[in-house]
Coordinates of C-alpha atoms and ligand atoms in Angstrom, one line a residue:
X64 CA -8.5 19.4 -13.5
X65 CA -10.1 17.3 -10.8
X66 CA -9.1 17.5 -7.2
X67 CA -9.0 16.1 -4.0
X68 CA -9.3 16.9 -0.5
X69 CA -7.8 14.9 2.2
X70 CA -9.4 15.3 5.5
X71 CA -6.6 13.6 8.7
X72 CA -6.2 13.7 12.4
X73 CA -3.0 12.1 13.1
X74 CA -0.6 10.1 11.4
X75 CA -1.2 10.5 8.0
X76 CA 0.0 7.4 6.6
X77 CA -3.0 7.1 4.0
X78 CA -2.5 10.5 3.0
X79 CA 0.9 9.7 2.0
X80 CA 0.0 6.8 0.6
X81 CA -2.3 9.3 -2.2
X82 CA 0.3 11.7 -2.3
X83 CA 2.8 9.0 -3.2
X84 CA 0.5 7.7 -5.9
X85 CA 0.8 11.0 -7.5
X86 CA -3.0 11.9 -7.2
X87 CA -4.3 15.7 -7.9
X88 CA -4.4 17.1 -3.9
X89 CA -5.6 20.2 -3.7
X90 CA -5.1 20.3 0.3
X91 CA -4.9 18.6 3.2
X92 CA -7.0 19.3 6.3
X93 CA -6.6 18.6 10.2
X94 CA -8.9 19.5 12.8
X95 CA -6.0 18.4 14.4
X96 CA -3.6 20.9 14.4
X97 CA -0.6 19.5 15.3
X98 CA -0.8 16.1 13.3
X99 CA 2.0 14.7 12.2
X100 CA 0.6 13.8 8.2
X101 CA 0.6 18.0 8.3
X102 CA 4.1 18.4 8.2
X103 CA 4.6 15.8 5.1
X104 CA 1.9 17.3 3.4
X105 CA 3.8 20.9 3.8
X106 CA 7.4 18.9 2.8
X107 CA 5.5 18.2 -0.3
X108 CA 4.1 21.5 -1.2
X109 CA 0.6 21.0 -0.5
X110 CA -1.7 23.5 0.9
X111 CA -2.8 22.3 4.7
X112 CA -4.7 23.9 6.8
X113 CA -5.7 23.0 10.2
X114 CA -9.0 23.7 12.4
X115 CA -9.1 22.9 15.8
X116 CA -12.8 21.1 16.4
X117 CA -11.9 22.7 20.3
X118 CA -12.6 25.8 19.5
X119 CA -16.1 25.4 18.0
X120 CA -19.1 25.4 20.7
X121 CA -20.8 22.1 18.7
X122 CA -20.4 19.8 16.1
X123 CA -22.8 21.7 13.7
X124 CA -20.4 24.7 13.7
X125 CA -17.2 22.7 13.2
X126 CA -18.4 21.0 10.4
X127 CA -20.4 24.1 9.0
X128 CA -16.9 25.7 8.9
X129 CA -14.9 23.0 7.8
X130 CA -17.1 22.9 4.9
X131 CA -16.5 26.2 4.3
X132 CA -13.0 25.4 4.0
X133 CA -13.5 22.6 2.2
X134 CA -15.2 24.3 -0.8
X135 CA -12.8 27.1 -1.2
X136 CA -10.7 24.2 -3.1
X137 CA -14.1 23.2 -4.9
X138 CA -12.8 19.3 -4.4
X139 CA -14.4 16.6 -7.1
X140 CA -13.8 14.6 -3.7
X141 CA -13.6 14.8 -0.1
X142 CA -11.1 11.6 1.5
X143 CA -11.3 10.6 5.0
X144 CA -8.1 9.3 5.9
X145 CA -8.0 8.5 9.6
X146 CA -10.1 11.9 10.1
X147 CA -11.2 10.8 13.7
X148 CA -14.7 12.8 14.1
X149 CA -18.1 11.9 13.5
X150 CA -19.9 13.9 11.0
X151 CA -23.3 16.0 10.9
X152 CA -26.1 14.8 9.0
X153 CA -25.7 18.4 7.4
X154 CA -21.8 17.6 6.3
X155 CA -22.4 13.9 4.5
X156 CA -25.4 15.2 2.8
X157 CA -23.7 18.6 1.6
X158 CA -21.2 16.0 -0.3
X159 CA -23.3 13.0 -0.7
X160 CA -21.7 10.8 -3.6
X161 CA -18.3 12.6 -3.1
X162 CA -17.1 11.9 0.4
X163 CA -15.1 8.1 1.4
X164 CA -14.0 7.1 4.1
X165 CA -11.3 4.3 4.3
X166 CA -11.7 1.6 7.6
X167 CA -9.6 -0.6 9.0
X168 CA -11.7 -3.8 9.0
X169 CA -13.6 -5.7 6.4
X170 CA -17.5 -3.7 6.8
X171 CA -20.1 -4.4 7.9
X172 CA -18.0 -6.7 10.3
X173 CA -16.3 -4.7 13.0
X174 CA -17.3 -0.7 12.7
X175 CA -15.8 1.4 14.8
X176 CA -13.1 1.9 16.6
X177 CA -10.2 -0.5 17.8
X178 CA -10.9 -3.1 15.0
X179 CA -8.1 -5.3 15.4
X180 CA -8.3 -6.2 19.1
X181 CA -11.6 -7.2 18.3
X182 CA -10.9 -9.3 15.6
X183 CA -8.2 -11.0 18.0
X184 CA -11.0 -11.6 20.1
X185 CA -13.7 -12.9 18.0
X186 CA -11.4 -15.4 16.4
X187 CA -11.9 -14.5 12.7
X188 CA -9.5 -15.9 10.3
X189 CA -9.5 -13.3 8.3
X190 CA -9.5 -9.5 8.3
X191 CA -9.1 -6.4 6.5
X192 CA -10.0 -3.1 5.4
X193 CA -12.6 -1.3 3.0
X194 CA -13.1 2.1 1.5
X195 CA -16.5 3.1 0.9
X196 CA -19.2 6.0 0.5
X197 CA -19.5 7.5 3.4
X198 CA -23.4 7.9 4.5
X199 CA -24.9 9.0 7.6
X200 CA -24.7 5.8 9.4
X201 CA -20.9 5.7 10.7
X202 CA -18.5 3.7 9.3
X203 CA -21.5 2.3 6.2
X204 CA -22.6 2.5 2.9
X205 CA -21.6 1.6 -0.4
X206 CA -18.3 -0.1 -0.8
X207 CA -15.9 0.6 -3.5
X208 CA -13.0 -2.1 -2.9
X209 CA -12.0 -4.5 -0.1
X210 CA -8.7 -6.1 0.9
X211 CA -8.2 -9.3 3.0
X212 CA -5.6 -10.3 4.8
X213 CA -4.8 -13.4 7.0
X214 CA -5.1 -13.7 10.7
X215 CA -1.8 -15.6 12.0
X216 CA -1.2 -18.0 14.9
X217 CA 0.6 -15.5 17.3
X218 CA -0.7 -12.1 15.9
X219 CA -0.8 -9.1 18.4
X220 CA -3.1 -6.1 17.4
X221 CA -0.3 -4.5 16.1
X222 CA 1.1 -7.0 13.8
X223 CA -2.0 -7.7 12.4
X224 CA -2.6 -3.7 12.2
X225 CA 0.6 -3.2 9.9
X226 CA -0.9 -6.2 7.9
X227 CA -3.9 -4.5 7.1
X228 CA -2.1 -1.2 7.1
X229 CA -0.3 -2.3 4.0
X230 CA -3.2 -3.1 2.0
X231 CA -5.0 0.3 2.8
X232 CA -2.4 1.9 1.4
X233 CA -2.3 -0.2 -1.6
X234 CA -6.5 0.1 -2.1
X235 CA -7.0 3.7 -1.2
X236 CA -5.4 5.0 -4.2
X237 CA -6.8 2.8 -6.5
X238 CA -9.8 3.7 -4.8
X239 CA -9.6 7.4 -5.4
X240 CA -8.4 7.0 -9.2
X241 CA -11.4 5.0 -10.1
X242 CA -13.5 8.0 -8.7
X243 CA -11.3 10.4 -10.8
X244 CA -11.6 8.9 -14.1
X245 CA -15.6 8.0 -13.5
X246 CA -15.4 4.5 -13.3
X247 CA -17.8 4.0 -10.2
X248 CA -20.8 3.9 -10.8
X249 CA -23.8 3.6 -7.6
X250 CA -26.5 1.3 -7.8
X251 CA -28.5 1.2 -4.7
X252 CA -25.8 -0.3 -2.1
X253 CA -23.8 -1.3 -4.8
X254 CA -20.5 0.3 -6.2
X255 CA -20.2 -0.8 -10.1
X256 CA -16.5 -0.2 -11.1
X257 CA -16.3 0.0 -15.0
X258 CA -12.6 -1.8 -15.2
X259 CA -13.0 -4.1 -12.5
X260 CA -12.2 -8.1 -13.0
X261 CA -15.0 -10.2 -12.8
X262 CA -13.3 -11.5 -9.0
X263 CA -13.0 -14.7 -9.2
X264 CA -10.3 -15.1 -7.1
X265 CA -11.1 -17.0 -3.9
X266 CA -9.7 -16.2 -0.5
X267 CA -9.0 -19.2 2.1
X268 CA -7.6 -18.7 5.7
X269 CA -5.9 -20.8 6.0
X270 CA -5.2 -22.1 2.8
X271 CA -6.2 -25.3 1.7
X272 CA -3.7 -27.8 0.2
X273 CA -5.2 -30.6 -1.9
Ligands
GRF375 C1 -6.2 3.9 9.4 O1 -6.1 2.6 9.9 C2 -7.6 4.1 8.8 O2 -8.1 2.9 8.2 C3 -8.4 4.5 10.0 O3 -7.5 5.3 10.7 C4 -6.2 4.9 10.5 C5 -5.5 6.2 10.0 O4 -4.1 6.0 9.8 N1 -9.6 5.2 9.5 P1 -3.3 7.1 9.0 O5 -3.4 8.4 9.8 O6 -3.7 7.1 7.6 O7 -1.8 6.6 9.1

């Protein structure tokens, strides 16, 4: 049966989102070892395991083990789900076409970190998150699905975090079962999804009464 393996640091609220949606996870992994997603994985009978980046004298050897890891569960697919390191060349091409990442903003605009104070900042009217193929260029490559959401009058970066937070955990799963059942399909940039509507749906922030 095909399987997954989450990789988290903190939180896990994405995690739990998969877990929720009933997806095949083989285990969940933390080079965090005392995040909180590892104790709702454990409630729910998944395997975790955790390995402390600390302890490693560079990145090269973390990932090198963390692969290692990683493959004992021989995963279809690797998730990212707020996994906060940078990876090795080395890792994302060991599991090129089989690694995503989910970020909180709508890519290319606003990569890295603290996404939300800058989309205070620069005004946008509307904002998001994206899950995507994760190459070796951080926080790029070929999108799978988007969601938008509105910026409001009086948003805060936490408000309009738990806006977007909803929607990742609405797109992440969908994400991941459209991998699962072989509907994506990579073109160049491009992410074909076999059962996808032709998106004709327009967004407007704000919306526009006639
Ligand atoms: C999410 O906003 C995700 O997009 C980003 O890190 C955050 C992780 O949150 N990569 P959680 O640990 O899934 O709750």
């Amino acid at each position: 049966m095909a399987s997954v393996v989450i990789l988290i640091s903190g939180r896990g609220s994405n995690m739990r989102a998969l877990l929720e949606a009933g997806l095949p996870v083989a285990a969940v992994i933390s080079n965090n070892p005392t995040a909180e997603g590892l104790l709702f994985a454990r409630s729910h009978g998944i395997p975790t395991q955790a390995i402390n980046h600390r302890t490693f004298p560079d990145r090269e050897a973390f990932d090198t083990a963390l692969a290692a890891i990683i493959d004992t569960y021989q995963p279809d697919l690797v998730v990212l789900a707020g996994f906060m390191r940078i990876l090795s060349t080395f890792f994302v091409d060991h599991y090129q076409g089989r690694l995503i990442n989910i970020h909180p903003s709508l890519l290319p605009a606003f990569p890295g970190l603290n996404t939300h104070e800058r989309a205070l900042e620069e005004g946008v009217r509307i904002h998001g998150c994206t899950v995507h193929f994760v190459t070796s260029k951080l926080d790029y490559g070929p999108i799978i699905i988007q969601a938008a959401v509105p910026v409001l009058t009086g948003d805060t970066s936490a408000t309009l975090a738990a806006r977007v937070l909803a929607q990742e955990h609405r797109i992440y799963p969908q994400a991941v079962r459209w991998f699962l059942q072989g509907q994506l399909a990579l073109t160049g940039n491009r992410v074909e999804i076999s059962s996808a509507s032709d998106g004709q749906t327009v967004l407007c922030s704000p919306e526009i009464k006639l």
